[in-house]
XYZ file of C-alpha atoms in Angstrom:
363
model
C -4.722 -6.104 -43.806
C -3.145 -2.236 -44.457
C -3.708 -1.575 -40.997
C -2.048 -5.302 -39.654
C 0.785 -4.835 -41.759
C 1.478 -1.074 -40.850
C 2.002 -2.206 -36.811
C 3.675 -5.529 -37.698
C 6.359 -2.838 -39.546
C 6.094 -0.441 -36.284
C 6.352 -3.141 -34.584
C 9.342 -4.502 -35.626
C 10.946 -1.326 -35.945
C 10.585 -0.888 -32.691
C 12.750 -4.565 -31.999
C 15.235 -3.566 -33.718
C 16.116 -0.284 -32.810
C 18.613 1.483 -31.107
C 18.234 3.314 -27.885
C 20.152 6.484 -27.774
C 22.334 7.068 -24.346
C 19.205 8.859 -22.627
C 16.947 6.250 -22.828
C 19.227 3.484 -21.896
C 18.918 4.202 -17.710
C 17.847 1.549 -15.796
C 14.656 -0.068 -16.417
C 11.946 0.815 -13.240
C 9.327 -2.133 -14.250
C 11.599 -5.262 -14.078
C 11.888 -8.489 -11.433
C 14.282 -7.138 -9.999
C 16.504 -4.155 -10.070
C 18.831 -3.558 -12.317
C 21.373 -2.952 -9.417
C 20.649 -3.628 -5.403
C 19.049 -0.254 -3.957
C 19.320 -0.208 -0.657
C 18.744 2.028 2.543
C 20.517 3.426 3.808
C 23.817 3.335 1.658
C 27.295 1.752 2.368
C 29.247 1.253 4.587
C 25.942 1.434 6.774
C 24.489 -1.849 7.216
C 20.796 -1.806 5.106
C 17.476 -1.885 6.898
C 15.339 -1.907 3.883
C 16.107 -3.285 0.252
C 14.281 -2.488 -3.020
C 13.176 -6.006 -4.271
C 10.716 -5.163 -7.544
C 7.545 -2.473 -9.483
C 4.828 -3.856 -10.781
C 2.687 -1.024 -13.466
C 1.745 -3.987 -15.562
C 1.655 -7.616 -17.032
C 5.490 -7.831 -18.274
C 5.829 -6.498 -14.352
C 3.439 -9.106 -12.558
C 4.965 -12.391 -15.230
C 8.184 -10.852 -14.090
C 10.482 -11.311 -18.015
C 10.584 -10.198 -21.035
C 8.299 -10.816 -23.791
C 9.072 -12.767 -26.194
C 9.407 -11.477 -29.852
C 6.853 -14.118 -30.859
C 4.399 -13.002 -27.849
C 4.775 -9.558 -28.294
C 3.370 -10.311 -32.172
C -0.006 -12.755 -30.346
C 0.255 -9.731 -28.236
C -0.365 -6.473 -30.845
C -2.857 -9.033 -33.014
C -5.097 -10.240 -29.520
C -5.331 -6.475 -29.355
C -3.337 -6.413 -25.871
C -0.734 -4.706 -24.999
C 1.899 -6.395 -21.609
C 3.068 -2.193 -21.161
C -0.330 -1.128 -20.803
C -0.424 0.218 -16.445
C -2.674 -1.722 -14.241
C -3.894 1.364 -12.921
C -4.938 4.604 -13.144
C -5.134 5.529 -9.061
C -3.622 3.446 -6.591
C -4.007 3.636 -3.265
C -4.785 1.078 -0.923
C -3.189 -2.756 -0.432
C -3.494 -6.112 1.286
C -2.024 -8.485 0.153
C -3.527 -12.388 1.366
C -1.696 -15.792 -0.400
C -0.650 -15.052 -4.052
C -2.994 -12.591 -4.596
C -2.521 -8.604 -3.560
C -5.821 -6.245 -3.838
C -4.640 -2.117 -4.775
C -7.613 0.054 -4.687
C -7.905 2.160 -7.965
C -9.973 6.075 -6.913
C -8.668 6.606 -10.103
C -10.373 3.200 -12.554
C -13.421 2.999 -9.672
C -12.498 -0.593 -9.036
C -10.356 -3.273 -6.884
C -7.988 -5.199 -8.867
C -6.618 -8.174 -8.013
C -2.994 -9.993 -8.729
C -2.214 -13.196 -8.659
C 1.460 -13.117 -7.631
C 2.123 -17.253 -8.594
C -0.829 -17.304 -11.738
C 0.350 -13.588 -13.517
C -3.250 -12.664 -13.685
C -5.245 -9.458 -13.180
C -8.717 -9.591 -11.888
C -11.086 -6.435 -10.987
C -14.126 -6.444 -8.182
C -16.260 -4.044 -8.453
C -15.808 -3.099 -11.807
C -19.350 -2.455 -13.080
C -22.969 -2.253 -12.353
C -25.092 -2.760 -8.516
C -21.924 -3.965 -6.944
C -19.518 -0.972 -8.355
C -17.290 1.040 -6.827
C -17.154 4.150 -6.528
C -13.925 5.347 -4.782
C -12.660 2.716 -2.866
C -9.861 3.411 -0.891
C -9.387 0.764 2.318
C -8.835 -2.798 1.794
C -8.494 -5.535 3.525
C -8.688 -9.633 2.940
C -10.272 -11.803 5.234
C -8.758 -15.483 5.296
C -11.530 -16.870 3.495
C -11.342 -14.336 0.771
C -14.012 -12.007 1.533
C -13.150 -8.468 0.956
C -14.189 -5.609 2.318
C -13.956 -1.749 0.784
C -14.099 1.380 2.130
C -16.073 3.650 -0.556
C -16.103 7.133 -0.555
C -17.781 7.708 -3.618
C -21.082 6.829 -1.358
C -19.943 6.930 1.827
C -20.273 2.606 2.454
C -17.876 -0.100 3.725
C -18.817 -2.868 1.288
C -17.628 -6.276 1.637
C -17.041 -9.159 -1.710
C -17.051 -12.541 -2.520
C -14.133 -14.398 -3.245
C -15.171 -13.976 -7.277
C -16.777 -10.716 -6.750
C -20.212 -11.054 -6.546
C -21.397 -8.136 -3.551
C -22.108 -9.312 0.246
C -23.364 -6.557 2.207
C -22.970 -2.834 2.216
C -23.160 -0.376 4.995
C -22.867 3.138 5.174
C -25.747 3.682 7.933
C -24.958 1.894 11.349
C -28.007 2.462 13.085
C -29.356 5.230 15.751
C -26.180 4.992 18.234
C -23.313 5.308 15.336
C -25.400 7.601 12.902
C -23.830 7.524 8.745
C -20.239 7.238 8.041
C -18.961 10.352 6.565
C -16.863 9.924 4.227
C -15.325 6.558 5.249
C -10.984 6.067 4.375
C -8.532 3.159 5.905
C -9.703 0.055 6.866
C -7.267 -2.767 9.134
C -8.937 -6.022 10.840
C -8.605 -6.068 14.001
C -7.211 -9.676 15.838
C -10.409 -10.424 17.427
C -12.018 -10.541 14.362
C -13.018 -6.837 13.011
C -12.483 -4.764 10.552
C -11.832 -0.366 12.019
C -12.386 2.339 10.228
C -10.750 5.557 9.878
C -14.525 7.559 9.482
C -12.456 10.348 8.341
C -15.615 13.014 8.268
C -16.773 12.107 11.564
C -13.065 12.440 12.964
C -13.432 9.116 14.661
C -12.575 5.662 14.285
C -15.307 2.964 14.359
C -14.582 -1.142 14.975
C -17.751 -2.937 12.015
C -18.397 -7.204 12.834
C -17.255 -8.806 9.138
C -21.113 -8.818 8.584
C -21.408 -4.892 8.745
C -22.533 -4.509 11.756
C -21.878 -1.294 14.335
C -19.768 -2.550 17.250
C -18.349 0.555 18.742
C -16.280 3.806 17.493
C -12.998 4.789 19.175
C -11.054 8.723 19.882
C -14.637 9.952 20.319
C -12.418 12.627 22.630
C -11.945 14.239 19.236
C -15.228 15.823 19.313
C -13.621 17.545 22.472
C -10.403 18.276 21.083
C -10.484 18.969 17.402
C -6.293 18.646 16.700
C -6.802 15.161 18.712
C -7.929 13.510 14.995
C -8.506 16.269 12.870
C -8.538 13.906 9.603
C -8.129 9.759 10.448
C -6.637 8.807 6.938
C -5.386 5.538 6.979
C -5.039 2.752 9.662
C -3.240 0.156 11.273
C -4.023 -2.360 13.568
C -1.103 -4.385 15.550
C -0.909 -8.537 15.754
C -1.931 -6.721 19.668
C -4.382 -4.625 18.806
C -2.677 -1.407 19.022
C -3.702 0.889 16.250
C -0.888 3.682 14.414
C -3.719 6.358 13.123
C -1.945 8.828 10.040
C -3.694 12.502 10.219
C -2.561 14.494 7.270
C -3.790 18.011 7.750
C -2.502 17.452 11.083
C 1.028 16.226 9.579
C 0.921 13.807 12.889
C 0.677 9.988 13.215
C -1.430 9.079 16.032
C -1.073 5.424 18.780
C -3.461 4.415 20.677
C -3.974 1.399 23.351
C -6.102 -1.755 21.712
C -9.327 -0.009 23.853
C -8.664 3.717 21.972
C -6.552 5.162 25.040
C -3.485 7.286 23.746
C -0.495 6.290 23.803
C 1.482 8.772 21.680
C 1.987 10.546 18.557
C 4.813 11.995 16.560
C 5.413 14.387 13.515
C 4.812 18.010 12.219
C 4.583 19.966 8.832
C 8.474 20.156 7.868
C 10.670 19.292 4.860
C 13.920 17.645 6.453
C 13.808 13.664 7.868
C 12.108 13.484 10.970
C 9.353 15.076 9.733
C 5.448 14.693 8.003
C 4.641 17.489 5.065
C 1.405 15.062 4.194
C 1.312 10.941 5.957
C -0.506 9.112 4.048
C -0.249 5.697 4.444
C 0.955 4.005 7.894
C 1.407 -0.480 8.861
C 4.005 -1.950 11.400
C 7.120 -4.172 10.522
C 8.147 -7.082 12.650
C 10.521 -5.052 14.819
C 7.484 -2.647 16.252
C 8.729 0.244 13.660
C 6.178 3.007 12.379
C 6.586 3.127 8.068
C 5.130 6.598 6.869
C 3.931 6.962 3.400
C 5.017 10.898 2.762
C 3.196 11.631 -0.664
C 4.230 15.651 -0.853
C 8.075 14.237 -0.364
C 7.744 10.710 -1.791
C 9.363 8.814 0.792
C 8.747 6.703 3.366
C 10.136 7.118 7.307
C 10.309 3.747 9.444
C 9.819 5.682 13.614
C 10.178 3.834 16.782
C 7.151 3.456 18.983
C 8.405 6.175 21.133
C 8.508 8.749 17.325
C 12.218 8.966 17.344
C 13.132 8.636 12.852
C 15.086 5.515 12.153
C 15.936 5.165 8.965
C 14.148 7.083 5.452
C 13.664 5.501 2.471
C 12.281 5.663 -1.556
C 13.267 9.019 -2.927
C 11.344 11.302 -5.548
C 11.099 10.505 -9.251
C 9.764 7.326 -11.695
C 12.992 5.231 -11.731
C 14.029 1.958 -9.325
C 13.501 2.577 -5.348
C 11.663 5.496 -6.188
C 8.333 7.089 -5.265
C 5.804 10.110 -6.942
C 2.544 11.091 -4.526
C 2.843 7.853 -2.488
C -0.367 6.472 -0.965
C -0.492 3.529 0.926
C 1.560 1.078 2.713
C 0.871 -2.599 3.924
C 3.956 -4.966 5.317
C 3.140 -8.823 4.994
C 4.366 -11.263 7.446
C 7.399 -11.711 5.594
C 8.300 -7.663 6.118
C 6.971 -7.318 2.069
C 6.526 -3.895 2.029
C 3.746 -3.233 -1.018
C 3.810 1.027 -2.069
C 0.362 2.343 -4.223
C 3.193 4.694 -6.593
C 0.650 6.650 -7.263
C 1.394 9.348 -10.500
C 3.479 6.486 -10.965
C 0.931 4.168 -11.963
C 1.989 1.387 -10.340
C 3.198 -0.295 -6.926
C 6.931 -0.409 -5.286
C 7.414 -3.420 -3.415
C 11.218 -3.876 -0.479
C 11.675 -5.605 1.746
C 12.559 -4.432 5.488
C 16.037 -6.230 6.525
C 15.201 -7.809 9.996
C 18.427 -8.941 11.867
C 18.381 -10.649 15.539
C 18.505 -8.105 18.529
C 22.023 -7.755 19.560
C 23.213 -9.094 22.965
C 25.496 -7.619 24.776
C 28.514 -8.803 24.543
C 30.032 -12.076 26.518
C 32.202 -12.740 28.350
C 34.110 -15.973 28.527
C 32.598 -18.122 31.659
C 34.161 -17.779 35.405
C 36.605 -20.337 35.860
C 35.583 -22.027 39.398
């Protein structure tokens, strides 16, 4: 009883304490930013807008807990400010749910953005994950995860039951070695960045080997020195990040090399440690840089268009970010790994600029 009374006294004291000037900085985990943050800065036309952060149940609900709710949460042994994530890495949104692979906690965290609930997949037992990296979700709710902990790809039912696991792809495909990024393809398969084998592997959604791509890396070690993350676009072309080379590679749907861009450096346009890659509805390539804690947007020819986010732990700031996912509405989800949260931005799409229309000729 003494512990309960002491806890309530601490909670009451916290609720009426006046914060110091340093503590009055804008919160990093709110349903909407206290000050609208856009990139680039005005007066330039905004192209990316910061939306919100999700770190804990307080953020997921998108509102402040009432004093009574805080007391009830405390009595129940819960903490609405406890971070959801230990080492968030890969992301995928399907419907109202956001799926986040957590390498630190060794499971997949599922956030119900509409129902304000959180659950896990692969947390315990024979179905457990060891070091989940890539994640993708089928329209029927089947969840696919790459697991570098046991060099496998796993599939789970919507309720979290293991459907299949594959680490050996048969005599033709060989064994997976540190599978990392994962992306669905337009023809209903899965593309996996087989990091340790310096290649990409295509699997069926039943876990069967279909083919391998970019095997020219066996002849040219710099072609895919370290394939880490992959994004397959709606036309089947795909983009691969290569942290070791500091580059991003662009391929046709059949694995033909289109081009690439990036080289190690510390100024805009260079790449120090490219991680997650994703493509927006305009076809631009967003590249997450883990070292410089920013995201750069390039066109298909590798021309830098814009960069957004800055290093730090406040609104629109990142620390050792990793994965990125862009949904059909151009909402951008970024795994802000060191800050133990997900940062959400919005890509602002504009109608294509047309040539100045001259007045119609008089006849």
